[in-house]
XYZ file of C-alpha atoms in Angstrom:
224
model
C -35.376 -3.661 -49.242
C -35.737 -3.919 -45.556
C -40.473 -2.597 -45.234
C -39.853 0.550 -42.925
C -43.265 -0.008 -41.193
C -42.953 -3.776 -40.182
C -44.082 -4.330 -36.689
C -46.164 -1.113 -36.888
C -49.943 -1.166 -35.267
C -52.324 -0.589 -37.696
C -55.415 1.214 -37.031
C -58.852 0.810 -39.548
C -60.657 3.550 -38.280
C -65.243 3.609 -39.817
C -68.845 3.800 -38.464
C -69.049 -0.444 -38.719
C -73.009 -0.309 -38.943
C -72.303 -3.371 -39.081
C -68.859 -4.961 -39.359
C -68.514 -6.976 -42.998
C -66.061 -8.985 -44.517
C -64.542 -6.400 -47.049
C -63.817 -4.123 -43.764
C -61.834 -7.422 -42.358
C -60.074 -8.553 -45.910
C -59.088 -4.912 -45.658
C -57.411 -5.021 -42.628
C -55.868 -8.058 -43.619
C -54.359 -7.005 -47.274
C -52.866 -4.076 -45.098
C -50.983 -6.249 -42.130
C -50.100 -8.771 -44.431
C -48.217 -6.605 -47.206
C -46.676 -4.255 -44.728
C -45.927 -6.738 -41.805
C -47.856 -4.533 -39.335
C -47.786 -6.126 -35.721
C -51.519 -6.163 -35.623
C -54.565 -3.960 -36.921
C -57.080 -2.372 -34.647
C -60.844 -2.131 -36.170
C -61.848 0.955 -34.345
C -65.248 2.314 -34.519
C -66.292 5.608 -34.036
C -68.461 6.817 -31.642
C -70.358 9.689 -33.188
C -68.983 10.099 -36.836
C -69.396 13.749 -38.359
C -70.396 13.177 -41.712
C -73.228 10.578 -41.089
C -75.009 11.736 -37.505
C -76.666 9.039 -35.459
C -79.760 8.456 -37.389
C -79.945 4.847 -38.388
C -76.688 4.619 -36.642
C -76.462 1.313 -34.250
C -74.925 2.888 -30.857
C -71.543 2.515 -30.213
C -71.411 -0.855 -27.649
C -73.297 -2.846 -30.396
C -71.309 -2.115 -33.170
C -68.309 -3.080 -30.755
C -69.646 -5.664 -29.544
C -70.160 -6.892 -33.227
C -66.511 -6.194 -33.858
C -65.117 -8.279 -31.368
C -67.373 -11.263 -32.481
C -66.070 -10.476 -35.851
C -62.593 -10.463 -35.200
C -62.201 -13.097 -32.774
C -60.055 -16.174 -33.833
C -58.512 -13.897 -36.769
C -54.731 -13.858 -36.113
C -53.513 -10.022 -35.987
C -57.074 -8.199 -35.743
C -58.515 -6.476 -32.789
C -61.575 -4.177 -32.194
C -60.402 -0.860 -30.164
C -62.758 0.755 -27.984
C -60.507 3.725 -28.114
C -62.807 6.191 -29.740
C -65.503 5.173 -27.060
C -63.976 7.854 -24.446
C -63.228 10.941 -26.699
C -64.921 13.727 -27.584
C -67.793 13.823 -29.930
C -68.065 13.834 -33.551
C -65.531 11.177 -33.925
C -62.463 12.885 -35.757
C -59.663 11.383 -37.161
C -57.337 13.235 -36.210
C -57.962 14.114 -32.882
C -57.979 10.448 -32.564
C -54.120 10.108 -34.007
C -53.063 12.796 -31.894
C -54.048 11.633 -28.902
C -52.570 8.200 -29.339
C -49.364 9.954 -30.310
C -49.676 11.449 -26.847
C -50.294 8.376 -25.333
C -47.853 6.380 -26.453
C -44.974 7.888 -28.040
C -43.102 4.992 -28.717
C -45.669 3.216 -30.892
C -45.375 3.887 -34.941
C -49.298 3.903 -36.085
C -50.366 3.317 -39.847
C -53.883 4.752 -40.288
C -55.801 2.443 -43.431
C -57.818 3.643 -45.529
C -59.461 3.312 -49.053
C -57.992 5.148 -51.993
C -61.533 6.582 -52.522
C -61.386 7.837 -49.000
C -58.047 9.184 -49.899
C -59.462 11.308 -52.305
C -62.129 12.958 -49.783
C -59.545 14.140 -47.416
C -59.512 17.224 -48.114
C -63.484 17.568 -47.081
C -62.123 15.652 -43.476
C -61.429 17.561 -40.350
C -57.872 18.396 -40.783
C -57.847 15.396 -43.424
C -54.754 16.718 -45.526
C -52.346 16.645 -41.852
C -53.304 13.570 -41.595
C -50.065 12.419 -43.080
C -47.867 14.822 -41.001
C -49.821 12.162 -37.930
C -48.892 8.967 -38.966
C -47.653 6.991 -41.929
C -50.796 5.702 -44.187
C -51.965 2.465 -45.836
C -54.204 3.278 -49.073
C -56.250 0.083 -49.678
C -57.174 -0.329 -53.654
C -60.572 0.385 -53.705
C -62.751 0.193 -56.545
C -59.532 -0.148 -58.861
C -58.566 3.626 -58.999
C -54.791 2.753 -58.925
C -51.359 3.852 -58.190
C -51.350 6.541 -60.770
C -54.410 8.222 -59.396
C -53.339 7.826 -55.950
C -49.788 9.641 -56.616
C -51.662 12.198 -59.132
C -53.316 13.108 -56.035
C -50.581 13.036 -53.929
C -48.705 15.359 -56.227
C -51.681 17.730 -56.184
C -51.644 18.239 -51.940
C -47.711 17.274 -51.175
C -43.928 17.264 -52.400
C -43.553 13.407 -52.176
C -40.392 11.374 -53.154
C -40.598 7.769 -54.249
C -38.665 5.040 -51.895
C -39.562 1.801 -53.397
C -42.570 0.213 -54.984
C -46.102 1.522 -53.937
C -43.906 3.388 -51.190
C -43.890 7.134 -50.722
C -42.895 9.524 -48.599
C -44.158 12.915 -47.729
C -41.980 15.847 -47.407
C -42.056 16.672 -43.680
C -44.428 13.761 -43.137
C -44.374 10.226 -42.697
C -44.691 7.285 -45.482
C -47.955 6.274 -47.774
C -47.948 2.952 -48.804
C -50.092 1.533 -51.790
C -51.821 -1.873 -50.915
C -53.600 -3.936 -53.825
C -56.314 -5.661 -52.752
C -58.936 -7.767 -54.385
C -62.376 -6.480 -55.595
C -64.815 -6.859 -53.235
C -67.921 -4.867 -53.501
C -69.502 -5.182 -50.143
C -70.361 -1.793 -48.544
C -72.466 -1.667 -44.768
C -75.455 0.298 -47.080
C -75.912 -3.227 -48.669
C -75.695 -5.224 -45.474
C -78.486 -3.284 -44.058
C -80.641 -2.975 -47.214
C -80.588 -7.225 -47.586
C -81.185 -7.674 -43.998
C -83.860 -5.489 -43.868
C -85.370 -7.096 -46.420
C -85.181 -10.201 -45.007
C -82.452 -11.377 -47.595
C -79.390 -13.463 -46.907
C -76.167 -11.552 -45.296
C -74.509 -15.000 -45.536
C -70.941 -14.100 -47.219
C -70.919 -10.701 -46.938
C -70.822 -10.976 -43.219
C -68.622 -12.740 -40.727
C -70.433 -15.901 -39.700
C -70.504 -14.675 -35.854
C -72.171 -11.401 -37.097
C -74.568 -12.947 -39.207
C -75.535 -15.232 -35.914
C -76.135 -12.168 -34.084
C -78.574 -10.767 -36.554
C -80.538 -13.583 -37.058
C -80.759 -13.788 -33.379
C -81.666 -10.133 -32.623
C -83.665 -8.999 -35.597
C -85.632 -6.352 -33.831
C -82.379 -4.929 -32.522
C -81.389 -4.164 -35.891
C -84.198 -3.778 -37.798
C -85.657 -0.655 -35.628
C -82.656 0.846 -35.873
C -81.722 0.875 -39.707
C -85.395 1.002 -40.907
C -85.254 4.733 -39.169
C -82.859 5.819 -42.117
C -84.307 8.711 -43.912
């Protein structure tokens, strides 16, 4: 069966305080089992449900995107989110690139537990009348769950494994992915305490830390 989103453009939208490597294996699992064209890490500038305390601004965390994705075939860091309005929606951010280019099909990733908070997002549950969706296994919930809630929100029809499609929307497509426990809460909490980041990192990230401590450090050791 022919994948009906090959040669899409992904987009893996989070705050990225900082960049790790289960945000890039993400991105990865996704392009590689739908054949996406590429996936664009794209931070947000203000995001509503966290504020800006203990939040590194927006060029840094960019900045430690593009060191993070550089060299990895099919991964970019978008700056996109940079120049719209503030808090940092979802989609507002899918309907404007709809406006702005028409032609393009966008697959907005995300975990299967952030699947399940939708309906406390902005909008979250039109989200799939936007753009077709890649839910990442996280923290093996499963395809059952995943259609269970499905069911519960949407009329959906099955087109092929993992595959469904929403009536009057656009496709969801499951992606397994290997357990990896690594969340940004952990990155900080080790660095702050002055504990290795090797491995759950990527190598040019964990450079930049070492090399900028108080950068980092006055910022996350300002979290409530």
């Amino acid at each position: 069966m022919p994948n009906p989103l090959a040669g899409s453009v992904g987009i893996l939208g989070g705050t990225f305080n900082p960049v790790h490597n289960g945000h890039l294996r993400m991105a990865l699992e996704a392009r590689e089992a739908l054949g996406l064209a590429r996936v664009d890490l794209m931070p947000a500038r203000i995001p509503p449900h966290k504020g800006e305390v203990g939040l590194l601004d927006f060029d840094t965390r960019l900045g430690l995107l593009r060191e993070a994705v550089e060299g990895v075939d099919g991964l970019g860091a978008s700056d996109f989110e940079g120049g719209m309005p503030v808090p940092s929606y979802s989609f507002a951010t899918l309907t404007r690139l709809r406006e702005l280019a028409p032609n393009v099909n966008h697959v907005f990733i995300l975990g299967s537990t952030d699947l399940l908070t939708l309906p406390e997002w902005h909008r979250g549950l039109e989200l799939p009348l936007l753009a077709d969706l890649a839910v990442v296994d996280r923290m093996g919930i499963g395809l059952d769950r995943v259609d269970g809630f499905l069911d519960e929100h949407w009329r959906f029809e099955k087109e092929g494994p993992g595959l469904r499609r929403i009536a009057g929307g656009r496709l969801v497509a499951f992606v397994s992915m290997p357990r990896q426990d690594i969340s940004a809460s952990m990155v900080r909490d080790k660095f702050c305490a002055g504990l290795e980041t090797s491995g759950l990192v990527p190598e040019a990230v964990r450079r930049r830390l070492r090399g900028e401590p108080r950068v980092f450090l006055d910022c996350w050791q300002s979290q409530p």
